JSON list of C-alpha atoms and ligand atoms in Angstrom, two decimals:
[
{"chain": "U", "resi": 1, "resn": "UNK", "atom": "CA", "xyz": [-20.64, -3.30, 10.21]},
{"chain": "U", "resi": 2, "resn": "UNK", "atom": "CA", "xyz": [-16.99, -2.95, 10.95]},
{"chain": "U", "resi": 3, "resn": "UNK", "atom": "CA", "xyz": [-14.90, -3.57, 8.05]},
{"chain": "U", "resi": 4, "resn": "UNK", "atom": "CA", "xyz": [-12.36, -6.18, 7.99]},
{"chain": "U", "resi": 5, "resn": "UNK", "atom": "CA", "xyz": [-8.76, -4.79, 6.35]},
{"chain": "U", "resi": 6, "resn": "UNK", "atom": "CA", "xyz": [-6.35, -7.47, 5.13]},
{"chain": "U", "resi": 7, "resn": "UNK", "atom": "CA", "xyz": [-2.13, -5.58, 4.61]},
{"chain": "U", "resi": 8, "resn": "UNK", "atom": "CA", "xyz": [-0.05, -7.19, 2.07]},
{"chain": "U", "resi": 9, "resn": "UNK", "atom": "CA", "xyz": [3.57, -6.58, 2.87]},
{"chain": "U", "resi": 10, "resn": "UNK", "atom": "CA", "xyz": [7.26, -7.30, 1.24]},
{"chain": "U", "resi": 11, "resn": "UNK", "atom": "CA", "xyz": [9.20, -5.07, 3.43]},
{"chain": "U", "resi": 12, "resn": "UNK", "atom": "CA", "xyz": [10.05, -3.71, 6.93]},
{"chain": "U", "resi": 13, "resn": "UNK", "atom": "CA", "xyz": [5.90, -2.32, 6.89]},
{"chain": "U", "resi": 14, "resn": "UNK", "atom": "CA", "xyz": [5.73, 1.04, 8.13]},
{"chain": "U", "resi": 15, "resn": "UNK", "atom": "CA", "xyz": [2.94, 1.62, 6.72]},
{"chain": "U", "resi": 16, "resn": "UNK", "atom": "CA", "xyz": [1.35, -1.61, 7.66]},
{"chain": "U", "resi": 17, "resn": "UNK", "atom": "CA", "xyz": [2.16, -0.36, 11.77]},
{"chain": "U", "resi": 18, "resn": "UNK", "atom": "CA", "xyz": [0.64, 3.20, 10.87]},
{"chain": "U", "resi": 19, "resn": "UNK", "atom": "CA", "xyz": [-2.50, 1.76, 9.40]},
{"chain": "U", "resi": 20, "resn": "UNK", "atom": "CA", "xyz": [-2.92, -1.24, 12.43]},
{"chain": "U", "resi": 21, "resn": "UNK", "atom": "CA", "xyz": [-2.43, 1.98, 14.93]},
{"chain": "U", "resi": 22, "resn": "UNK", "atom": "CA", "xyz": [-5.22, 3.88, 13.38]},
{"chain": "U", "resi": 23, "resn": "UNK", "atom": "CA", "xyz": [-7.73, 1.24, 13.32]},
{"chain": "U", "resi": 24, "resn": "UNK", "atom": "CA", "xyz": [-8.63, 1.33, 17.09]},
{"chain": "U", "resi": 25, "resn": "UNK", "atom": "CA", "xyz": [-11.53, 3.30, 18.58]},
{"chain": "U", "resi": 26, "resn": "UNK", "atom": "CA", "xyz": [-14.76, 4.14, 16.13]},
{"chain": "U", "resi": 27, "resn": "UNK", "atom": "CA", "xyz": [-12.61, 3.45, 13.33]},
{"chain": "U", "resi": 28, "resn": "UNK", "atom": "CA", "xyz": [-15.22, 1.84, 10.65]},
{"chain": "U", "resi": 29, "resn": "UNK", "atom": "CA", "xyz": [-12.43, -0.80, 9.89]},
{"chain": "U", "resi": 30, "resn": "UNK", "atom": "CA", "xyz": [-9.92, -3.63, 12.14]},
{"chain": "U", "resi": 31, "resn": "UNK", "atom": "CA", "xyz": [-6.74, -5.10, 10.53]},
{"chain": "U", "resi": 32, "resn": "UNK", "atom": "CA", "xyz": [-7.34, -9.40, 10.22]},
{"chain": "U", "resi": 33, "resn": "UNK", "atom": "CA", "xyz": [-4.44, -10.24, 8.15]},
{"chain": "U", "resi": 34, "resn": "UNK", "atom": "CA", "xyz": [-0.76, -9.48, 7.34]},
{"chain": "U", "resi": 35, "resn": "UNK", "atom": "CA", "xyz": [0.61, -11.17, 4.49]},
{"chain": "U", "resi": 36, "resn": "UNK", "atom": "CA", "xyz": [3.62, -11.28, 2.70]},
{"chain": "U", "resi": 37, "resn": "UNK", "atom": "CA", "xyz": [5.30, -12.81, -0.27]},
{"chain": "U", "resi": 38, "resn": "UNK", "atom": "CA", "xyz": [8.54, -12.97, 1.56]},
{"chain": "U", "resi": 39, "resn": "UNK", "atom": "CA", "xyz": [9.50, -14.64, 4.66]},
{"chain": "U", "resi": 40, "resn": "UNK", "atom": "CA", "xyz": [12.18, -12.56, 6.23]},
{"chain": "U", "resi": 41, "resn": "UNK", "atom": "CA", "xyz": [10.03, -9.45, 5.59]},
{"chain": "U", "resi": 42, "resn": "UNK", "atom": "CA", "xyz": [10.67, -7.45, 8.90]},
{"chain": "U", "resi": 43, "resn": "UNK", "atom": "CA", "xyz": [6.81, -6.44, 9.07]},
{"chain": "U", "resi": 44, "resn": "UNK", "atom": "CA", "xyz": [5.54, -9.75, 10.10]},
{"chain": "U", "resi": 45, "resn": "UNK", "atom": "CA", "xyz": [7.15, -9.39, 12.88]},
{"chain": "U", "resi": 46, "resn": "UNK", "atom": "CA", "xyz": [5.79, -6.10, 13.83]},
{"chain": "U", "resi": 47, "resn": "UNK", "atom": "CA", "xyz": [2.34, -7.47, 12.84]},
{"chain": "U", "resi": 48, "resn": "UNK", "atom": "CA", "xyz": [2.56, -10.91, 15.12]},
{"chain": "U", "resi": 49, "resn": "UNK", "atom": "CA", "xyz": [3.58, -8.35, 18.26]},
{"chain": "U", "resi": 50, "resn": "UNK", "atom": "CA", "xyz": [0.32, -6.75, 17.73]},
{"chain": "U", "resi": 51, "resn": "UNK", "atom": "CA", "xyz": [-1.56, -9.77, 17.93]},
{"chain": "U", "resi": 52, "resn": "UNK", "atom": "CA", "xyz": [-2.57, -9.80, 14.41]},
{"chain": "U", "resi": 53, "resn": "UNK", "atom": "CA", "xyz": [-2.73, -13.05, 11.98]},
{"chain": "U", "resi": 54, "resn": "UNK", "atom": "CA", "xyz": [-0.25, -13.48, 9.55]},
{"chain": "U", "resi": 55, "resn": "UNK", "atom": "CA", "xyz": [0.94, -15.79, 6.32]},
{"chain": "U", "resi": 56, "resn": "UNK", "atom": "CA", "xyz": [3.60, -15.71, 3.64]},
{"chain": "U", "resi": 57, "resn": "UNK", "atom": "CA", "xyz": [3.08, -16.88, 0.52]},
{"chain": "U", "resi": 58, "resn": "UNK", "atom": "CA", "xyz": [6.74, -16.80, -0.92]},
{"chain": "U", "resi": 59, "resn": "UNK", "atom": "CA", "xyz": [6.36, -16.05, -4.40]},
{"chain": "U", "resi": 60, "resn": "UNK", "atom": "CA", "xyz": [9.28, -17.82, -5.84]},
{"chain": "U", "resi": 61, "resn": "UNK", "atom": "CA", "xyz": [8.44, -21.41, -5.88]},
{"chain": "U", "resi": 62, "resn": "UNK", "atom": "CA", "xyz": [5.82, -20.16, -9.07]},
{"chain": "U", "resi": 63, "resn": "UNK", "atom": "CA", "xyz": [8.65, -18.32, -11.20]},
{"chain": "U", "resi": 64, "resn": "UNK", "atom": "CA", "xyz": [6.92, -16.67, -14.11]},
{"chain": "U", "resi": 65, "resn": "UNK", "atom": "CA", "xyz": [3.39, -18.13, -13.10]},
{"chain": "U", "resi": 66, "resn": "UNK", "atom": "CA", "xyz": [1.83, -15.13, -11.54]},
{"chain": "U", "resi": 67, "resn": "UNK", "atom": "CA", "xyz": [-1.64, -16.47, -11.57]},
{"chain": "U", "resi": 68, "resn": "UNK", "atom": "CA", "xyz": [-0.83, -19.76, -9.93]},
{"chain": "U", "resi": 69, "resn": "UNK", "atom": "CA", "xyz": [1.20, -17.23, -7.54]},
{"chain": "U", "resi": 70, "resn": "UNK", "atom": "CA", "xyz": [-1.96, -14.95, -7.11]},
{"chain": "U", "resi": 71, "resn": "UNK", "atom": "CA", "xyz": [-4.60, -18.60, -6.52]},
{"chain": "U", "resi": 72, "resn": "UNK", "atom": "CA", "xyz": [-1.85, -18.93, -3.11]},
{"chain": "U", "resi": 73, "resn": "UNK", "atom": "CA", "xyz": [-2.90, -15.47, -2.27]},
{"chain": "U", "resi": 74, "resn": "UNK", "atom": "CA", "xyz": [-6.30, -15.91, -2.89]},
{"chain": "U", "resi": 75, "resn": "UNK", "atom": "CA", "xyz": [-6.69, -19.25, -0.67]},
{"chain": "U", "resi": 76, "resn": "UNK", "atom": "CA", "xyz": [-5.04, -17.44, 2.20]},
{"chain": "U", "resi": 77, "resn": "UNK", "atom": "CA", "xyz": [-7.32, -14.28, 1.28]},
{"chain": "U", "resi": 78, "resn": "UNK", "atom": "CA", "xyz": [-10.73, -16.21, 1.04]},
{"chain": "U", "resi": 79, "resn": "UNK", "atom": "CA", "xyz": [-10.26, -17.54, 4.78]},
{"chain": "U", "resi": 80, "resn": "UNK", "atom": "CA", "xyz": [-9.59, -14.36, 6.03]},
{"chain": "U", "resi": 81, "resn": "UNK", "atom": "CA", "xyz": [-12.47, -12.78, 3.93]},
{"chain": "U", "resi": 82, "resn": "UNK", "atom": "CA", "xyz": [-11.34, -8.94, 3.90]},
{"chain": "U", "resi": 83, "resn": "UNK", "atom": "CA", "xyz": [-13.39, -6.25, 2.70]},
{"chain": "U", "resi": 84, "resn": "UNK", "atom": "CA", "xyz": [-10.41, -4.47, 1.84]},
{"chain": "U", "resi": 85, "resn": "UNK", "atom": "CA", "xyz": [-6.97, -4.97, 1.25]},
{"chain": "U", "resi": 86, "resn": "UNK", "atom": "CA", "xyz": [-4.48, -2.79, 1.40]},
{"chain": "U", "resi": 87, "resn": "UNK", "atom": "CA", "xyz": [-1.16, -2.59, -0.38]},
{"chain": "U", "resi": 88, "resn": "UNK", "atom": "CA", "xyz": [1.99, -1.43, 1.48]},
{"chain": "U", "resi": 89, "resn": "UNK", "atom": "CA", "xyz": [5.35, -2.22, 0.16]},
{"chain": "U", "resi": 90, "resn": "UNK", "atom": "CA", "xyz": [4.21, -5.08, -1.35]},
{"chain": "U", "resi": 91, "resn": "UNK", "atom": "CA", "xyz": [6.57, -5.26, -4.44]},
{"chain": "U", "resi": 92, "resn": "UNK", "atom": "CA", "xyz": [4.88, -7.98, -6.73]},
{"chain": "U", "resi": 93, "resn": "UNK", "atom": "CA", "xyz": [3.09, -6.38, -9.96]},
{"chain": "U", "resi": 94, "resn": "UNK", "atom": "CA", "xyz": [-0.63, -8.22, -9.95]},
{"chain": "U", "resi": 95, "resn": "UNK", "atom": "CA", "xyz": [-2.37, -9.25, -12.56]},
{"chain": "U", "resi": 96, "resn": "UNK", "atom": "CA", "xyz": [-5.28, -7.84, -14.43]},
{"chain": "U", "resi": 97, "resn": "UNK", "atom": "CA", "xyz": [-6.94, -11.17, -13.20]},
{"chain": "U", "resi": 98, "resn": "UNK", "atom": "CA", "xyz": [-6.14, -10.75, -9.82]},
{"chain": "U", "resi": 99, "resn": "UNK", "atom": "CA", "xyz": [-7.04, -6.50, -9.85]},
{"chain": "U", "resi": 100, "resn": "UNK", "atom": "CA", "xyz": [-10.70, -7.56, -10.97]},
{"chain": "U", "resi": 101, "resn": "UNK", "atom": "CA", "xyz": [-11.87, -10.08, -8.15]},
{"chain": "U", "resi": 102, "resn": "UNK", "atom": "CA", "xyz": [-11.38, -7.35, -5.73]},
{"chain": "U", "resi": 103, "resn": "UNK", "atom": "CA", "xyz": [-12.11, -4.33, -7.42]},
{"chain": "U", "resi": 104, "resn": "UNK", "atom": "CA", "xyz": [-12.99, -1.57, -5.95]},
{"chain": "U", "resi": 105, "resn": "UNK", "atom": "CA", "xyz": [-11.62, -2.54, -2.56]},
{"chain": "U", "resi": 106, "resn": "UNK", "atom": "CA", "xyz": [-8.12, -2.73, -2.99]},
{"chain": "U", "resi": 107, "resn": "UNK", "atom": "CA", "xyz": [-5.29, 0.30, -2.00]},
{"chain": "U", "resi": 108, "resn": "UNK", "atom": "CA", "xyz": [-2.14, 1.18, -2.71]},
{"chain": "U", "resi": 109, "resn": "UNK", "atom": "CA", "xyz": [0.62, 3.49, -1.16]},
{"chain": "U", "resi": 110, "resn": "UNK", "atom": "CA", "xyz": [3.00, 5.09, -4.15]},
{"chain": "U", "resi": 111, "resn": "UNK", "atom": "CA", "xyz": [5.95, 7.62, -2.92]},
{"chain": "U", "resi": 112, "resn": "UNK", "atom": "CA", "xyz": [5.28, 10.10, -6.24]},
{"chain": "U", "resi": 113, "resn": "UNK", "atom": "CA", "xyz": [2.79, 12.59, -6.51]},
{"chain": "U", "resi": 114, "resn": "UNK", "atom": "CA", "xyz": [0.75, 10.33, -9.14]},
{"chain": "U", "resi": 115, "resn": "UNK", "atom": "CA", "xyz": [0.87, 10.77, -11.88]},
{"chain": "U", "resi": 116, "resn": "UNK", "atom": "CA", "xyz": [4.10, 11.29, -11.86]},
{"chain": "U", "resi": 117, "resn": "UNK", "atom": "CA", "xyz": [6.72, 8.88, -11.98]},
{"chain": "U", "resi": 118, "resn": "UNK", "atom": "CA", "xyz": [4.70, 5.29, -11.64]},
{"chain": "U", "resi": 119, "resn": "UNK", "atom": "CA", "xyz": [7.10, 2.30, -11.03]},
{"chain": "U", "resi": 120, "resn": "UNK", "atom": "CA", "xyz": [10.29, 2.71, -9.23]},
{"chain": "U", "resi": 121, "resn": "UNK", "atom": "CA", "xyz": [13.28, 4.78, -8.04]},
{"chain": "U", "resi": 122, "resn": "UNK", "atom": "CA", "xyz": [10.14, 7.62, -7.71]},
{"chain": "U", "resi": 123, "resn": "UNK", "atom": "CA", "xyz": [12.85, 10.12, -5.23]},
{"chain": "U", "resi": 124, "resn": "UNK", "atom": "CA", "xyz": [15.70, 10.21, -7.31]},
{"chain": "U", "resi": 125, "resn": "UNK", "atom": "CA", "xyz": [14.16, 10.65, -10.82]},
{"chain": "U", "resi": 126, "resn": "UNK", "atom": "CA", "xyz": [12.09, 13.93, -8.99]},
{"chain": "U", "resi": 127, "resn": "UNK", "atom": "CA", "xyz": [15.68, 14.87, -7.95]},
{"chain": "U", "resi": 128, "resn": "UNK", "atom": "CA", "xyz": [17.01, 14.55, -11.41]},
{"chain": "U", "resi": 129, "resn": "UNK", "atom": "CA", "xyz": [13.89, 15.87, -13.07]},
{"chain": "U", "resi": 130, "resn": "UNK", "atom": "CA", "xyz": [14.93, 19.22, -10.96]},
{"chain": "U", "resi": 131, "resn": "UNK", "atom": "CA", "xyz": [11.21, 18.89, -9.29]},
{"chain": "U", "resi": 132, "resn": "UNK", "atom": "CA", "xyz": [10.65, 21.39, -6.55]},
{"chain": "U", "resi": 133, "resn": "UNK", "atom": "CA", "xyz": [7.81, 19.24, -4.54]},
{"chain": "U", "resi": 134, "resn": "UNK", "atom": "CA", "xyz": [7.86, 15.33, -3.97]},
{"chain": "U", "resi": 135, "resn": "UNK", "atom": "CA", "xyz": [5.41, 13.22, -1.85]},
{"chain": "U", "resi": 136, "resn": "UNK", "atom": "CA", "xyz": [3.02, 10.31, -2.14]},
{"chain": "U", "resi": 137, "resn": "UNK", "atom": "CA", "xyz": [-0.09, 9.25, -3.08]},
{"chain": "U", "resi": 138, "resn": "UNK", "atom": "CA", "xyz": [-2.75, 6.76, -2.23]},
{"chain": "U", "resi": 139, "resn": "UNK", "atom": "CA", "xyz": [-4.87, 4.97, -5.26]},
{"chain": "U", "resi": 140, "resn": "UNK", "atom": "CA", "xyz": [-7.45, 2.44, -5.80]},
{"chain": "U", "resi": 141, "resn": "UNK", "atom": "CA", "xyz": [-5.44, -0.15, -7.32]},
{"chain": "U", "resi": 142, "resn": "UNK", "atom": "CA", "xyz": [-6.25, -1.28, -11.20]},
{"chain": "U", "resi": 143, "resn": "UNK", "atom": "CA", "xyz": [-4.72, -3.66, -13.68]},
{"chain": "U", "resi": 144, "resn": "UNK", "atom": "CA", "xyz": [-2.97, -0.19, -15.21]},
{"chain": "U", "resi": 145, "resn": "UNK", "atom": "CA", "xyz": [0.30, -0.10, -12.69]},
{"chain": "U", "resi": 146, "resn": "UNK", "atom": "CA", "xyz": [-0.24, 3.08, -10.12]},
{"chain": "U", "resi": 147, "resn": "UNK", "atom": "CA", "xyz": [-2.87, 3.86, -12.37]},
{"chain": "U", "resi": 148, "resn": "UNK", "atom": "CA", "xyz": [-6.18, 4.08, -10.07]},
{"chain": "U", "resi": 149, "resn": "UNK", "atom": "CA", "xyz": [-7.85, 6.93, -8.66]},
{"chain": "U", "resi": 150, "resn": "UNK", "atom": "CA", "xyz": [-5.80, 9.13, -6.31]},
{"chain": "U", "resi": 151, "resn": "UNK", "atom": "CA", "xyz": [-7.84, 9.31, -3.38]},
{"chain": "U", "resi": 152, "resn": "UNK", "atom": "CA", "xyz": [-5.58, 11.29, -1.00]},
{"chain": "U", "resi": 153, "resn": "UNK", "atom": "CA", "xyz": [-1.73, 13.08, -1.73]},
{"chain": "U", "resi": 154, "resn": "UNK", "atom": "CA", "xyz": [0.45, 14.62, 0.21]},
{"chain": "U", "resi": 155, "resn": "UNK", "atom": "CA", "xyz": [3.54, 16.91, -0.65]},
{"chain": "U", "resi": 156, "resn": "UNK", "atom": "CA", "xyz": [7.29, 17.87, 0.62]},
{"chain": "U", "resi": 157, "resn": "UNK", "atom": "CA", "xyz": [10.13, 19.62, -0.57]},
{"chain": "U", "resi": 158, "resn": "UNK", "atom": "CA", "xyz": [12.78, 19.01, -2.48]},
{"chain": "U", "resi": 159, "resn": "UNK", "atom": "CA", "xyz": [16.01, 20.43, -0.26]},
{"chain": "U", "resi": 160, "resn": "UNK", "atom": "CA", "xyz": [19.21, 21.35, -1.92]},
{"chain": "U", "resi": 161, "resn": "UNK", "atom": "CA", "xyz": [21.70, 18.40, -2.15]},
{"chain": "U", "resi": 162, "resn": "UNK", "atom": "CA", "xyz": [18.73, 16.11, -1.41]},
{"chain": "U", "resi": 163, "resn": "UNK", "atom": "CA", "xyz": [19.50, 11.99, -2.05]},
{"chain": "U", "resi": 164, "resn": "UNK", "atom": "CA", "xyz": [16.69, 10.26, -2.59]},
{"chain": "U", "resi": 165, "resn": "UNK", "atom": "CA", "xyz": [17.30, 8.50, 0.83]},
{"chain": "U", "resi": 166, "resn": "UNK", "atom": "CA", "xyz": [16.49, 12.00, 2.23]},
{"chain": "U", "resi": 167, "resn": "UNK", "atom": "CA", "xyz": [13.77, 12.31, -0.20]},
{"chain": "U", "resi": 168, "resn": "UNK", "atom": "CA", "xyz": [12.22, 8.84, 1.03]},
{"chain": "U", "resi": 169, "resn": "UNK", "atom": "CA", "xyz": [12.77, 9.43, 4.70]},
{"chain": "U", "resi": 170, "resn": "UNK", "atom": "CA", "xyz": [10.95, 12.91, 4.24]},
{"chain": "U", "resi": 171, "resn": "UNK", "atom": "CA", "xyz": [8.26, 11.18, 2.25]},
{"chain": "U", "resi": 172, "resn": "UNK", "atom": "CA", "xyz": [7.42, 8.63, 4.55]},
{"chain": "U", "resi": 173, "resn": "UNK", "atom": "CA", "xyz": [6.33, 10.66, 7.28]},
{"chain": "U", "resi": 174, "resn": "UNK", "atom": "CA", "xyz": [4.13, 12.15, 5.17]},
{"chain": "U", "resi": 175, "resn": "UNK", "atom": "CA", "xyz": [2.80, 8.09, 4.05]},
{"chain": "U", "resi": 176, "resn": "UNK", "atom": "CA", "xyz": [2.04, 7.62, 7.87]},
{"chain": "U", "resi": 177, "resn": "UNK", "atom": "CA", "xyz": [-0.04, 10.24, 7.86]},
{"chain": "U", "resi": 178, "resn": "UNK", "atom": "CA", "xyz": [-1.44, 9.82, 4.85]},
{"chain": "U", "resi": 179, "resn": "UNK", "atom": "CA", "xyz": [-2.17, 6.10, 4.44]},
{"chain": "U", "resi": 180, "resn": "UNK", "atom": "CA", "xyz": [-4.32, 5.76, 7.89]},
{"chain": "U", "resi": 181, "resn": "UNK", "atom": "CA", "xyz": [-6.60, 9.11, 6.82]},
{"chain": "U", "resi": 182, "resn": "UNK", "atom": "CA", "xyz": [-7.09, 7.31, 3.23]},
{"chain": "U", "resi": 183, "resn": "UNK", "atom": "CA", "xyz": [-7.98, 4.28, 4.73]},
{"chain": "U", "resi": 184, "resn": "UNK", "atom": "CA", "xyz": [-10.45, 5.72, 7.27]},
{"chain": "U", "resi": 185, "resn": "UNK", "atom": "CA", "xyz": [-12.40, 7.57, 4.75]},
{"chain": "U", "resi": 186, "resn": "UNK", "atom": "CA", "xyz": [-12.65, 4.62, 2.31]},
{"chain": "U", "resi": 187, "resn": "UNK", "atom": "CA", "xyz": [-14.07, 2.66, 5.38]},
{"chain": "U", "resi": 188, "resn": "UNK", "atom": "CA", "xyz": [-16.48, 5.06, 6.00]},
{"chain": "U", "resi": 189, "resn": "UNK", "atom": "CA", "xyz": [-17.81, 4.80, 2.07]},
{"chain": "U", "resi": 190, "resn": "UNK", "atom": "CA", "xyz": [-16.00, 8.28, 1.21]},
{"chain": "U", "resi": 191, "resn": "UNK", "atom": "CA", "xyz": [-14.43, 7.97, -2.36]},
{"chain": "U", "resi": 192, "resn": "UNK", "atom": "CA", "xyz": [-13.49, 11.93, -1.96]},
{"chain": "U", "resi": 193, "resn": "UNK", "atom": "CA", "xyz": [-9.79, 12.63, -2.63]},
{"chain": "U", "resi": 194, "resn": "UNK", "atom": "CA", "xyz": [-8.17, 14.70, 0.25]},
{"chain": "U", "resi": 195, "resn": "UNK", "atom": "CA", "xyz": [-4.50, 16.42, 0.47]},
{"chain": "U", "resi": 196, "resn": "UNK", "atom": "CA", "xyz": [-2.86, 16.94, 3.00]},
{"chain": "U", "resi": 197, "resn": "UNK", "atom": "CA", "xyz": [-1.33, 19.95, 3.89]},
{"chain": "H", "resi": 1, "resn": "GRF", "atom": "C1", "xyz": [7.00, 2.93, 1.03]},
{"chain": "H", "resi": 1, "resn": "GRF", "atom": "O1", "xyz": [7.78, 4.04, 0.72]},
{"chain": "H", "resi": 1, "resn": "GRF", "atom": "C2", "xyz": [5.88, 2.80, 0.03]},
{"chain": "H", "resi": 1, "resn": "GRF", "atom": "O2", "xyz": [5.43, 4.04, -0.52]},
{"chain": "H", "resi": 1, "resn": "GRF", "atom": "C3", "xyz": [6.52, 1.99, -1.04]},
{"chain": "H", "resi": 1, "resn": "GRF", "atom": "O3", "xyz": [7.34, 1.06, -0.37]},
{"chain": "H", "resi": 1, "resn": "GRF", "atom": "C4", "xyz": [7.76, 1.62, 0.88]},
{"chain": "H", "resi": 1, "resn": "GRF", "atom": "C5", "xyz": [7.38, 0.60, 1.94]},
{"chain": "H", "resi": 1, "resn": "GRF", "atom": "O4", "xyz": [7.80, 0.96, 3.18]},
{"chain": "H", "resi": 1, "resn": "GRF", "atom": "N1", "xyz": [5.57, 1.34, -1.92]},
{"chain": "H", "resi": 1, "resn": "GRF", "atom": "P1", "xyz": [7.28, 0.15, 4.47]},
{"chain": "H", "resi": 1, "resn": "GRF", "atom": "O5", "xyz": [7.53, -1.33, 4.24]},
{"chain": "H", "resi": 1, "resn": "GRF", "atom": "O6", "xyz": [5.82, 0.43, 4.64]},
{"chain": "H", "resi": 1, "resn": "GRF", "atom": "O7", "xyz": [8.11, 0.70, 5.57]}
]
């Protein structure tokens, strides 16, 4: 049974185009949904030229009420009915409440070679930690922030004079790669962590 893979975005979604692209073919897995929590995010864009659905749920009307936030999400979610959803760029921290109803088939895309540096501003505190290797990781997600399982990594170098622009830009190739394999093997049941080279 092909599995159906809702993205939740915030951003320009990169990632989300590199995972869409992948899912053609005898991929176990087809994209149904691209959400975001912001309007203007430049992804839904990208997502509506590849004939894929797509919603926002702007998180701002709910302030400080994440659950109330997360029920929006969940509405949209429920009529889409994904067997997995994956995370990519989407900068809201979920709640514990939200983690558990789909546990187990939910992903997430971190630029640090977990478990190091979880949270933000991953490229430059590598840099300033005088790390010789960045990269990226992909986890199940859990209510502990960029705490899952790693089930796939992937690794670069840190250059001389790096910025963490550089960093990021060097990283992200590595996330397109990355992000698509993850996703394939989770599909396909495999729970296996794999680096790339
Ligand atoms: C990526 O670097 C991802 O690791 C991080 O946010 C960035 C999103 O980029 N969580 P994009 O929107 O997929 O281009």
């Amino acid at each position: 049974m092909t599995k159906r893979v809702a993205i939740l975005i915030s951003g320009g979604g990169s990632n989300m185009v590199s995972l869409v692209e992948d899912m053609t073919g005898d991929h176990p897995a087809r994209p149904v949904l691209v959400m975001s929590n912001r309007a203007d995010a430049g992804g839904l864009e990208k997502a509506k030229a590849r004939g894929i659905a797509t919603a926002v749920v702007d998180h701002r009307p709910f302030g400080s009420d994440r659950p109330a936030f997360e029920d929006a999400l969940n509405r949209v979610l429920d009529q889409a009915h994904p067997d997995i959803i994956c995370l990519a760029g989407f900068m809201r921290v979920l709640t514990e409440g939200f983690v558990m109803r789909w546990q187990g088939k939910m992903l997430n895309i971190h630029p640090s070679l977990l478990p190091k540096y979880k949270g933000l501003h991953t490229h430059q505190r590598a840099i300033d930690a005088g790390d010789a290797e960045a990269g990226c990781s992909v986890h199940e997600v859990t209510a502990e922030l960029d705490g899952g399982q790693v089930l796939g990594q992937a690794q670069v170098p840190i250059l001389r004079g790096d910025t963490s622009d550089d960093l990021a830009a060097r990283v992200l190739v590595k996330e397109h790669k990355l992000y698509p394999l993850v996703l394939r093997r989770f599909a396909a049941g495999i729970r296996e962590r794999i680096d790339l080279p």
